[in-house]
Coordinates of C-alpha atoms (C1' of nucleotides) in Angstrom, one line a residue:
Chain V
X1460 CA -63.2 -34.4 -99.2
X1461 CA -64.9 -31.2 -100.2
X1462 CA -68.0 -30.4 -102.1
X1463 CA -68.3 -34.1 -102.8
X1464 CA -72.0 -33.5 -103.2
X1465 CA -73.2 -30.8 -105.3
X1466 CA -75.4 -29.7 -102.2
X1467 CA -75.0 -25.6 -101.5
X1468 CA -75.1 -25.0 -97.9
X1469 CA -78.7 -23.8 -98.2
X1470 CA -79.7 -27.2 -99.5
X1471 CA -77.6 -28.9 -97.1
X1472 CA -79.2 -27.1 -94.1
X1473 CA -83.0 -27.8 -95.7
X1474 CA -82.0 -31.5 -96.2
X1475 CA -80.8 -31.3 -92.5
X1476 CA -84.1 -29.9 -91.3
X1477 CA -86.2 -32.2 -93.8
X1478 CA -84.2 -35.6 -92.3
X1479 CA -84.9 -34.5 -88.8
X1480 CA -88.7 -33.7 -89.2
X1481 CA -88.7 -36.6 -90.9
X1482 CA -87.0 -39.0 -88.3
X1483 CA -89.3 -37.0 -85.3
X1484 CA -92.7 -38.0 -87.3
X1485 CA -91.6 -41.4 -87.6
X1486 CA -90.0 -42.3 -84.2
X1487 CA -90.3 -38.7 -82.1
X1488 CA -87.8 -37.2 -80.4
X1489 CA -86.9 -40.2 -79.1
X1490 CA -85.3 -41.2 -82.2
X1491 CA -83.9 -38.1 -82.8
X1492 CA -79.9 -38.0 -82.9
X1493 CA -77.2 -35.9 -84.8
X1494 CA -75.7 -39.1 -85.9
X1495 CA -79.2 -40.8 -87.2
X1496 CA -79.8 -37.2 -89.3
X1497 CA -76.0 -37.8 -90.8
X1498 CA -76.6 -41.1 -92.0
X1499 CA -80.3 -40.2 -93.7
X1500 CA -78.8 -37.4 -95.4
X1501 CA -75.4 -39.3 -96.3
X1502 CA -73.2 -37.5 -94.6
X1503 CA -70.7 -37.6 -91.6
X1504 CA -71.8 -36.4 -87.9
X1505 CA -69.5 -33.6 -88.2
X1506 CA -71.0 -31.8 -91.4
X1507 CA -74.4 -30.9 -89.1
X1508 CA -71.8 -29.2 -86.5
X1509 CA -70.5 -26.8 -89.5
X1510 CA -74.2 -25.7 -90.4
X1511 CA -76.1 -25.8 -86.7
X1512 CA -74.6 -25.2 -83.2
X1513 CA -76.3 -28.0 -81.8
X1514 CA -78.7 -30.6 -82.2
X1515 CA -80.9 -28.1 -80.0
X1516 CA -80.6 -25.4 -82.5
X1517 CA -81.6 -27.5 -85.3
X1518 CA -84.6 -28.4 -83.0
X1519 CA -85.1 -24.9 -82.4
X1520 CA -85.3 -24.0 -86.2
X1521 CA -88.1 -26.5 -86.7
X1522 CA -89.9 -25.3 -83.8
X1523 CA -89.3 -21.4 -85.8
X1524 CA -90.5 -23.3 -89.0
X1525 CA -93.6 -25.0 -87.5
X1526 CA -94.9 -21.8 -85.5
X1527 CA -94.3 -19.8 -88.8
X1528 CA -96.6 -22.3 -90.6
X1529 CA -99.2 -22.5 -87.8
X1530 CA -99.1 -18.5 -88.4
X1531 CA -99.8 -19.2 -92.0
X1532 CA -102.5 -21.7 -91.5
X1533 CA -105.0 -19.8 -89.0
X1534 CA -104.1 -16.3 -91.3
X1535 CA -105.9 -18.2 -94.0
X1536 CA -108.7 -18.7 -92.1
X1537 CA -111.7 -16.6 -93.4
X1538 CA -113.7 -14.1 -91.5
X1539 CA -117.0 -15.8 -91.3
X1540 CA -120.7 -14.6 -90.7
X1541 CA -120.3 -14.0 -86.8
X1542 CA -117.5 -14.2 -84.5
X1543 CA -118.5 -17.1 -83.1
X1544 CA -118.4 -19.1 -86.3
X1545 CA -114.4 -17.2 -87.1
X1546 CA -113.6 -18.1 -83.4
X1547 CA -115.1 -22.1 -84.4
X1548 CA -113.0 -21.7 -87.9
X1549 CA -109.8 -20.7 -85.9
X1550 CA -110.2 -23.3 -83.2
X1551 CA -110.6 -26.3 -86.1
X1552 CA -107.7 -24.9 -88.7
X1553 CA -105.6 -25.2 -85.1
X1554 CA -106.8 -28.8 -84.1
X1555 CA -106.3 -29.7 -87.7
X1556 CA -102.9 -28.5 -87.7
X1557 CA -101.5 -30.1 -84.7
X1558 CA -103.8 -33.6 -86.1
X1559 CA -101.2 -33.2 -89.1
X1560 CA -98.4 -32.9 -87.2
X1561 CA -98.7 -34.6 -83.8
X1562 CA -95.2 -35.1 -83.4
X1563 CA -93.7 -31.6 -84.6
X1564 CA -96.9 -29.7 -82.9
X1565 CA -95.8 -31.4 -79.5
X1566 CA -92.3 -30.6 -80.2
X1567 CA -93.6 -26.7 -80.5
X1568 CA -94.6 -27.4 -76.6
X1569 CA -92.9 -29.8 -74.5
X1570 CA -89.0 -29.9 -75.9
X1571 CA -87.5 -27.7 -73.8
X1572 CA -84.3 -25.9 -74.6
X1573 CA -81.7 -25.0 -72.3
X1574 CA -82.4 -21.8 -70.4
X1575 CA -78.7 -20.2 -71.6
X1576 CA -80.4 -20.7 -75.5
X1577 CA -82.9 -17.8 -76.2
X1578 CA -85.7 -18.5 -78.4
X1579 CA -85.3 -16.8 -81.6
X1580 CA -87.2 -13.6 -82.4
X1581 CA -89.5 -14.7 -85.0
X1582 CA -90.8 -17.7 -82.9
X1583 CA -92.0 -15.1 -79.9
X1584 CA -93.4 -12.5 -82.5
X1585 CA -95.2 -15.6 -84.5
X1586 CA -97.0 -16.5 -80.9
X1587 CA -98.3 -13.0 -80.7
X1588 CA -99.5 -13.5 -84.0
X1589 CA -101.6 -16.1 -82.8
X1590 CA -103.0 -14.3 -80.2
X1591 CA -103.8 -11.2 -81.9
X1592 CA -105.6 -13.4 -84.6
X1593 CA -107.7 -14.8 -81.7
X1594 CA -108.3 -11.5 -79.8
X1595 CA -109.5 -9.9 -83.3
X1596 CA -112.2 -12.6 -83.5
X1597 CA -113.0 -12.3 -79.9
X1598 CA -113.3 -8.4 -80.0
X1599 CA -117.1 -8.3 -81.5
X1600 CA -118.3 -10.1 -78.9
X1601 CA -117.1 -7.6 -76.1
X1602 CA -117.9 -4.3 -77.5
X1603 CA -118.0 -2.6 -74.1
X1604 CA -114.8 -4.4 -73.1
X1605 CA -110.9 -2.9 -73.0
X1606 CA -108.2 -3.7 -74.7
X1607 CA -106.8 -5.7 -71.8
X1608 CA -110.3 -7.1 -70.9
X1609 CA -110.0 -8.7 -74.6
X1610 CA -106.6 -9.7 -74.5
X1611 CA -107.4 -11.6 -71.3
X1612 CA -110.5 -13.2 -72.4
X1613 CA -108.9 -14.5 -75.6
X1614 CA -105.7 -15.8 -74.0
X1615 CA -107.8 -18.1 -71.7
X1616 CA -109.8 -19.7 -74.5
X1617 CA -107.1 -20.3 -76.7
X1618 CA -104.9 -21.8 -73.7
X1619 CA -108.2 -23.9 -73.5
X1620 CA -108.2 -24.8 -76.9
X1621 CA -104.3 -25.5 -76.2
X1622 CA -105.7 -28.0 -74.2
X1623 CA -108.1 -30.0 -75.5
X1624 CA -105.5 -30.2 -78.6
X1625 CA -102.7 -30.9 -76.2
X1626 CA -105.1 -34.0 -74.7
X1627 CA -106.3 -35.0 -78.4
X1628 CA -103.5 -35.5 -79.8
X1629 CA -102.0 -38.0 -77.4
X1630 CA -104.8 -39.7 -77.9
X1631 CA -104.8 -42.0 -74.8
X1632 CA -108.4 -42.8 -73.7
X1633 CA -111.3 -43.5 -75.7
X1634 CA -112.9 -39.9 -75.0
X1635 CA -111.0 -37.2 -76.2
X1636 CA -108.4 -37.9 -78.9
X1637 CA -107.6 -37.1 -82.2
X1638 CA -111.3 -38.1 -83.5
X1639 CA -113.2 -36.3 -80.9
X1640 CA -110.9 -33.2 -80.6
X1641 CA -112.9 -31.1 -83.3
X1642 CA -116.0 -31.6 -81.2
X1643 CA -114.7 -30.8 -77.9
X1644 CA -113.0 -27.8 -79.2
X1645 CA -116.4 -26.9 -80.5
X1646 CA -118.3 -27.4 -77.0
X1647 CA -115.5 -25.3 -75.2
X1648 CA -115.7 -22.4 -77.8
X1649 CA -119.3 -22.4 -78.3
X1650 CA -120.1 -22.7 -74.1
X1651 CA -117.6 -20.1 -73.8
X1652 CA -118.3 -17.5 -76.1
X1653 CA -122.1 -17.9 -74.9
X1654 CA -120.7 -17.3 -71.2
X1655 CA -119.2 -13.8 -73.3
X1656 CA -122.1 -12.7 -74.5
X1657 CA -125.0 -13.4 -72.2
X1658 CA -125.0 -12.1 -68.2
Chain Z
X1365 CA -71.1 -57.9 -52.9
X1366 CA -74.8 -57.9 -51.0
X1367 CA -76.8 -56.2 -48.6
X1368 CA -74.5 -54.2 -47.9
X1369 CA -76.8 -51.2 -46.9
X1370 CA -79.1 -51.7 -44.8
X1371 CA -81.8 -51.0 -47.0
X1372 CA -85.0 -53.3 -48.0
X1373 CA -86.1 -53.9 -51.3
X1374 CA -88.8 -51.3 -50.5
X1375 CA -86.4 -48.4 -49.2
X1376 CA -84.4 -48.9 -51.8
X1377 CA -87.2 -49.1 -54.1
X1378 CA -88.1 -45.4 -52.5
X1379 CA -84.5 -43.9 -52.9
X1380 CA -84.3 -44.5 -56.2
X1381 CA -87.8 -42.5 -56.9
X1382 CA -86.8 -39.5 -54.5
X1383 CA -83.8 -39.5 -56.5
X1384 CA -85.2 -39.4 -59.4
X1385 CA -87.6 -37.2 -58.3
X1386 CA -84.9 -35.3 -57.2
X1387 CA -82.9 -34.6 -60.4
X1388 CA -86.1 -34.1 -62.6
X1389 CA -87.0 -31.0 -60.5
X1390 CA -83.6 -29.7 -60.3
X1391 CA -82.5 -30.5 -63.5
X1392 CA -85.5 -31.3 -65.9
X1393 CA -85.5 -35.1 -67.5
X1394 CA -82.7 -34.2 -69.6
X1395 CA -80.1 -34.5 -66.3
X1396 CA -81.8 -38.1 -65.7
X1397 CA -79.8 -40.9 -66.0
X1398 CA -79.7 -44.2 -64.4
X1399 CA -75.9 -43.4 -63.6
X1400 CA -76.8 -40.4 -62.5
X1401 CA -79.3 -42.1 -59.9
X1402 CA -77.3 -44.8 -59.3
X1403 CA -74.5 -42.0 -58.3
X1404 CA -77.2 -40.0 -56.1
X1405 CA -77.8 -43.0 -54.2
X1406 CA -74.2 -44.7 -53.4
X1407 CA -75.1 -47.7 -55.9
X1408 CA -74.0 -49.1 -58.8
X1409 CA -75.8 -48.5 -62.1
X1410 CA -76.8 -52.7 -62.5
X1411 CA -78.8 -52.5 -58.9
X1412 CA -81.4 -50.3 -60.6
X1413 CA -82.2 -53.0 -62.9
X1414 CA -82.6 -55.6 -60.1
X1415 CA -85.5 -53.4 -58.7
X1416 CA -86.8 -51.8 -62.1
X1417 CA -87.2 -53.3 -65.6
X1418 CA -85.3 -49.9 -67.1
X1419 CA -85.5 -46.2 -66.9
X1420 CA -89.4 -46.0 -68.7
X1421 CA -90.5 -47.8 -66.1
X1422 CA -88.9 -46.2 -63.3
X1423 CA -90.8 -42.8 -64.9
X1424 CA -93.5 -44.3 -64.8
X1425 CA -93.7 -45.4 -61.4
X1426 CA -93.2 -41.7 -60.7
X1427 CA -96.1 -40.9 -63.3
X1428 CA -98.6 -42.8 -61.2
X1429 CA -97.2 -41.7 -58.3
X1430 CA -97.7 -37.9 -59.1
X1431 CA -101.2 -38.8 -60.8
X1432 CA -102.3 -40.3 -57.2
X1433 CA -101.3 -37.3 -55.7
X1434 CA -103.2 -35.0 -57.6
X1435 CA -106.0 -37.6 -57.0
X1436 CA -105.6 -36.8 -53.4
X1437 CA -105.2 -33.0 -54.2
X1438 CA -108.6 -32.6 -55.8
X1439 CA -110.4 -35.4 -53.3
X1440 CA -109.8 -32.8 -50.7
X1441 CA -111.0 -29.6 -52.1
X1442 CA -114.4 -29.2 -50.6
X1443 CA -117.8 -28.5 -51.8
X1444 CA -118.2 -24.7 -52.1
X1445 CA -121.6 -23.1 -51.8
X1446 CA -122.4 -22.8 -55.4
X1447 CA -121.5 -25.4 -58.1
X1448 CA -119.3 -22.2 -60.1
X1449 CA -117.0 -22.1 -56.8
X1450 CA -116.5 -25.6 -56.0
X1451 CA -115.5 -25.8 -60.1
X1452 CA -113.1 -22.8 -59.4
X1453 CA -111.7 -24.1 -56.5
X1454 CA -111.0 -27.3 -58.1
X1455 CA -109.1 -25.5 -61.1
X1456 CA -107.3 -23.7 -58.6
X1457 CA -106.4 -26.8 -57.2
X1458 CA -105.1 -27.8 -60.3
X1459 CA -103.4 -24.9 -61.3
X1460 CA -101.7 -24.7 -57.6
X1461 CA -100.6 -28.5 -58.1
X1462 CA -99.0 -28.1 -61.3
X1463 CA -96.9 -24.9 -60.4
X1464 CA -95.8 -26.6 -57.3
X1465 CA -94.3 -29.7 -59.1
X1466 CA -93.4 -27.9 -62.5
X1467 CA -91.4 -30.8 -63.8
X1468 CA -93.0 -33.7 -62.7
X1469 CA -96.3 -32.2 -63.4
X1470 CA -94.8 -31.7 -67.0
X1471 CA -93.6 -35.1 -66.9
X1472 CA -97.0 -36.4 -66.6
X1473 CA -97.9 -35.0 -70.1
X1474 CA -95.2 -34.7 -71.6
X1475 CA -93.0 -38.1 -71.4
X1476 CA -94.1 -40.5 -74.1
X1477 CA -93.2 -44.1 -73.1
X1478 CA -92.6 -46.8 -75.6
X1479 CA -95.7 -47.7 -77.3
X1480 CA -95.4 -51.3 -76.2
X1481 CA -94.9 -49.8 -72.3
X1482 CA -99.0 -49.7 -71.3
X1483 CA -99.7 -47.4 -68.6
X1484 CA -100.5 -49.3 -65.6
X1485 CA -104.3 -49.6 -64.6
X1486 CA -104.0 -47.0 -61.3
X1487 CA -102.4 -44.8 -63.7
X1488 CA -105.6 -44.4 -66.2
X1489 CA -108.3 -45.2 -62.9
X1490 CA -106.5 -41.5 -61.7
X1491 CA -107.4 -40.0 -64.7
X1492 CA -110.9 -40.8 -64.8
X1493 CA -111.2 -39.9 -60.6
X1494 CA -110.2 -36.3 -61.9
X1495 CA -113.0 -36.5 -65.0
X1496 CA -115.0 -37.6 -62.4
X1497 CA -114.6 -35.4 -59.8
X1498 CA -115.2 -32.6 -62.5
X1499 CA -118.7 -33.7 -63.7
X1500 CA -120.1 -34.4 -60.3
X1501 CA -118.7 -30.7 -59.8
X1502 CA -120.6 -29.1 -62.9
X1503 CA -123.5 -31.7 -63.2
X1504 CA -125.7 -29.4 -60.5
X1505 CA -125.1 -26.5 -63.4
X1506 CA -126.4 -28.7 -66.1
X1507 CA -130.0 -30.3 -64.6
X1508 CA -131.9 -31.6 -67.3
X1509 CA -128.7 -32.3 -69.3
X1510 CA -128.1 -36.5 -70.0
X1511 CA -124.8 -38.1 -68.8
X1512 CA -123.4 -37.9 -71.8
X1513 CA -123.7 -34.3 -72.2
X1514 CA -122.2 -33.4 -68.9
X1515 CA -119.2 -35.7 -69.4
X1516 CA -118.6 -33.7 -72.8
X1517 CA -118.7 -30.3 -70.8
X1518 CA -117.0 -31.5 -67.7
X1519 CA -113.9 -32.9 -70.1
X1520 CA -113.7 -30.1 -72.7
X1521 CA -113.4 -27.3 -69.8
X1522 CA -111.1 -29.3 -68.0
X1523 CA -109.1 -29.9 -71.0
X1524 CA -109.3 -25.8 -70.9
X1525 CA -108.1 -25.7 -67.5
X1526 CA -105.3 -27.8 -68.3
X1527 CA -104.2 -25.8 -71.4
X1528 CA -103.9 -22.8 -69.3
X1529 CA -101.7 -24.8 -66.7
X1530 CA -99.8 -26.0 -69.5
X1531 CA -98.7 -22.8 -71.3
X1532 CA -98.5 -21.2 -67.4
X1533 CA -95.9 -23.7 -66.3
X1534 CA -93.5 -23.0 -68.8
X1535 CA -93.1 -19.5 -67.9
X1536 CA -92.5 -17.9 -71.3
X1537 CA -94.3 -14.8 -72.2
X1538 CA -94.9 -12.0 -70.6
X1539 CA -99.0 -12.6 -70.0
X1540 CA -99.7 -16.3 -69.2
X1541 CA -97.3 -17.6 -66.8
X1542 CA -97.0 -18.8 -63.2
X1543 CA -97.8 -15.7 -61.6
X1544 CA -101.2 -15.2 -63.7
X1545 CA -102.2 -18.7 -63.7
X1546 CA -104.9 -18.6 -61.5
X1547 CA -106.4 -15.3 -63.1
X1548 CA -106.7 -17.3 -66.5
X1549 CA -108.2 -20.4 -65.1
X1550 CA -110.6 -18.4 -62.9
X1551 CA -111.7 -16.4 -66.3
X1552 CA -112.1 -19.4 -68.5
X1553 CA -113.8 -21.3 -65.5
X1554 CA -116.0 -18.5 -64.7
X1555 CA -116.7 -17.8 -68.6
X1556 CA -117.6 -21.1 -69.4
X1557 CA -119.5 -21.7 -66.5
X1558 CA -121.9 -18.7 -67.1
X1559 CA -122.2 -20.1 -71.2
X1560 CA -123.4 -23.3 -69.7
X1561 CA -126.2 -21.9 -67.5
X1562 CA -127.7 -19.2 -69.5
X1563 CA -128.9 -19.4 -72.9
Chain X
dA256 C1' -51.4 -27.7 -117.5
dC257 C1' -49.7 -27.0 -113.5
dT258 C1' -49.7 -25.7 -108.9
dT259 C1' -51.6 -23.8 -105.2
dC260 C1' -54.9 -22.7 -102.0
dC261 C1' -58.9 -22.6 -99.3
dA262 C1' -63.7 -24.4 -98.0
dA263 C1' -66.0 -28.6 -97.2
dT264 C1' -65.6 -32.9 -95.4
dT265 C1' -64.0 -36.4 -92.5
dG266 C1' -63.3 -39.8 -88.9
dA267 C1' -61.1 -40.6 -84.9
dC268 C1' -61.9 -39.2 -80.3
dC269 C1' -63.6 -37.9 -75.5
dG270 C1' -66.6 -38.9 -71.8
dG271 C1' -71.4 -40.3 -71.0
dC272 C1' -75.4 -42.9 -71.7
dG273 C1' -78.7 -47.4 -71.1
dT274 C1' -79.0 -52.5 -70.2
dT275 C1' -77.0 -56.9 -69.4
dC276 C1' -75.1 -60.5 -66.9
dA277 C1' -71.3 -63.4 -65.4
dT278 C1' -69.1 -62.7 -61.0
dT279 C1' -68.7 -62.0 -56.4
dT280 C1' -69.9 -60.6 -51.7
dT281 C1' -72.8 -60.8 -48.3
dT282 C1' -76.5 -63.0 -45.5
dA283 C1' -79.5 -66.7 -43.3
dT284 C1' -80.0 -71.5 -43.0
dT285 C1' -78.6 -75.7 -41.8
Chain H
dA1126 C1' -68.3 -74.8 -40.6
dA1127 C1' -70.9 -75.7 -45.5
dT1128 C1' -74.6 -74.4 -48.0
dA1129 C1' -77.6 -72.2 -50.4
dA1130 C1' -79.9 -67.8 -51.9
dA1131 C1' -79.9 -62.8 -51.9
dA1132 C1' -77.8 -58.3 -53.3
dA1133 C1' -75.0 -56.4 -55.7
dT1134 C1' -71.2 -55.2 -58.5
dG1135 C1' -69.0 -53.4 -62.4
dA1136 C1' -66.7 -54.5 -67.0
dA1137 C1' -68.6 -54.9 -71.5
dC1138 C1' -71.3 -53.7 -75.7
dG1139 C1' -72.9 -50.6 -79.0
dC1140 C1' -75.1 -46.3 -78.8
dC1141 C1' -75.1 -41.2 -78.3
dG1142 C1' -73.2 -35.6 -78.8
dG1143 C1' -70.0 -33.0 -79.7
dT1144 C1' -64.6 -31.0 -81.1
dC1145 C1' -61.3 -30.6 -84.3
dA1146 C1' -56.8 -31.7 -86.7
dA1147 C1' -56.3 -33.8 -91.2
dT1148 C1' -57.7 -34.7 -95.4
dT1149 C1' -60.0 -33.7 -99.8
dG1150 C1' -61.0 -32.0 -104.1
dG1151 C1' -62.7 -28.1 -106.9
dA1152 C1' -61.5 -23.0 -108.3
dA1153 C1' -58.5 -19.9 -109.3
dG1154 C1' -54.1 -17.9 -110.5
dT1155 C1' -50.2 -18.7 -113.8

DNA sequence: ACTTCCAATTGACCGGCGTTCATTTTTATT
DNA sequence: AATAAAAATGAACGCCGGTCAATTGGAAGT
C-alpha cells in the first residue's frame, strides 16, 4: 500500500521520534525496539528504515534534540546578582532538566553509538555551548586568570555538577537522589566557587 | 552429557565471569550475549542457566566484583601528609581505576538492572565503604563540622570526581578525556578543599 | 474515465538473541 | 553391574534488527 495514512514524511519522522521517546521514558532503553516503535505508530517495521538508517540513527537524533533542549534551558537562565548565584541557578537548571527527563537524559550519556557513526555537528556544538555558558558565568570570579584557566575551572566544575546529577537520577541509596540532588549540587557549587575566590 | 570437562562448578562460574568480562572489554555491553559467552568457553548456552539465573545475574555479579576491586584500590591508598593530599591521591586512584577498566567501570553505573532485581548487599555495602573512606579523608578539614555536614561535603565532592571520571572515560571531545582526567580531578579536589578550609 | 507510473508501504525472510526444559550423558554410589 | 544423581545438552519458543522484492494506491497525463 502507499500513502495510506495522511502523514507527510516529516510528520512520520516526528511520530517515530515521539514514539521512541515515549517508550524510553516508560520502559527505558531496554524496551525500545524498531518493532515496538512501528507497532505504536501503526506502521510496519520496514517503514522505519525508509526514514532512518537504523535504530542508532533514531537514538542519535533524539540525543541531538535533547541536547538542544538542554541548551535552550540553560540559555534561558537569567544572570543573577552575583556570579555565584548565576552559577547556582545554572546548576539548578541542569539538575532540573535531568530530573524531568531522567531516562532521556541518561540516554545522552550512557548510550554508546557504534564508533563508525560520527556524532552530528549540531550535537557537538551544543555541548560546547553549555561549556561556554558556564565559562561566562565563572569568568567574573577569575578576573586575573587566563582563558585556558577559566576553561579548565569551568569544565571541572561542570563535570562535577554532572556527576551529582548522574548519581541522583539513578535514585539508588538514601543520600544522594532525586530528592536531594539540588542540595548536593548547591554544596558543590558553593564550596567550589569559594575555593576559586579565596586564597 | 555431564561433567565432560574437568571444571568444578566454581571453576565454571569463574570462566563464565571471565569470558563475560573479556567480551565487554573488547566489544562493550552490546557484544555480550549468553550464546557468545557459551561459545567462548566451549559450552552450550543452557549451561549458563545452570549456574546463573540469567544474563543480568552475570552482570550483577560482575558489578559486585568490580565494586569490590574499587574498594580494594581505594583502601590501599596511603594517608598522605595533608588531608588535601590524601583526597587528591584517592581521586587519582579512582580515576585510574576507571581508566584501566573503562567499559567495566561504565557497567557499574550505566547498566540498569530490571527493577525487580535487588542489588546484592555486598554491592551496596561497598558503595558505602567508598563514601566512608572519603569522609574519613575530608573530616580533618572540617573540624568544627557535624557528622552530617561531613557526609554531605564528602558525597558532593565524590559525586564531582565521579562526574569528571564519567566524562573522561567516554573520550569524546578534546578537552576532558582520558589524557586530561587526572588534571581535571585535581582541579576539582584542590579548589573544593580550598573552599572548605577558607572562609 | 482510464491508464500509467512511481513513491510509499509492506511483510516475509535472514540470522541472532535470551531463556526453558525434556532428554541424554557421565560420574559416583551401592 | 545396576542404579541414582549430577551435569550438560540442544531443540524449541518468541522475540529482535535489518533487508528487499513485491504490492498498493494516489497523482498525473491523456
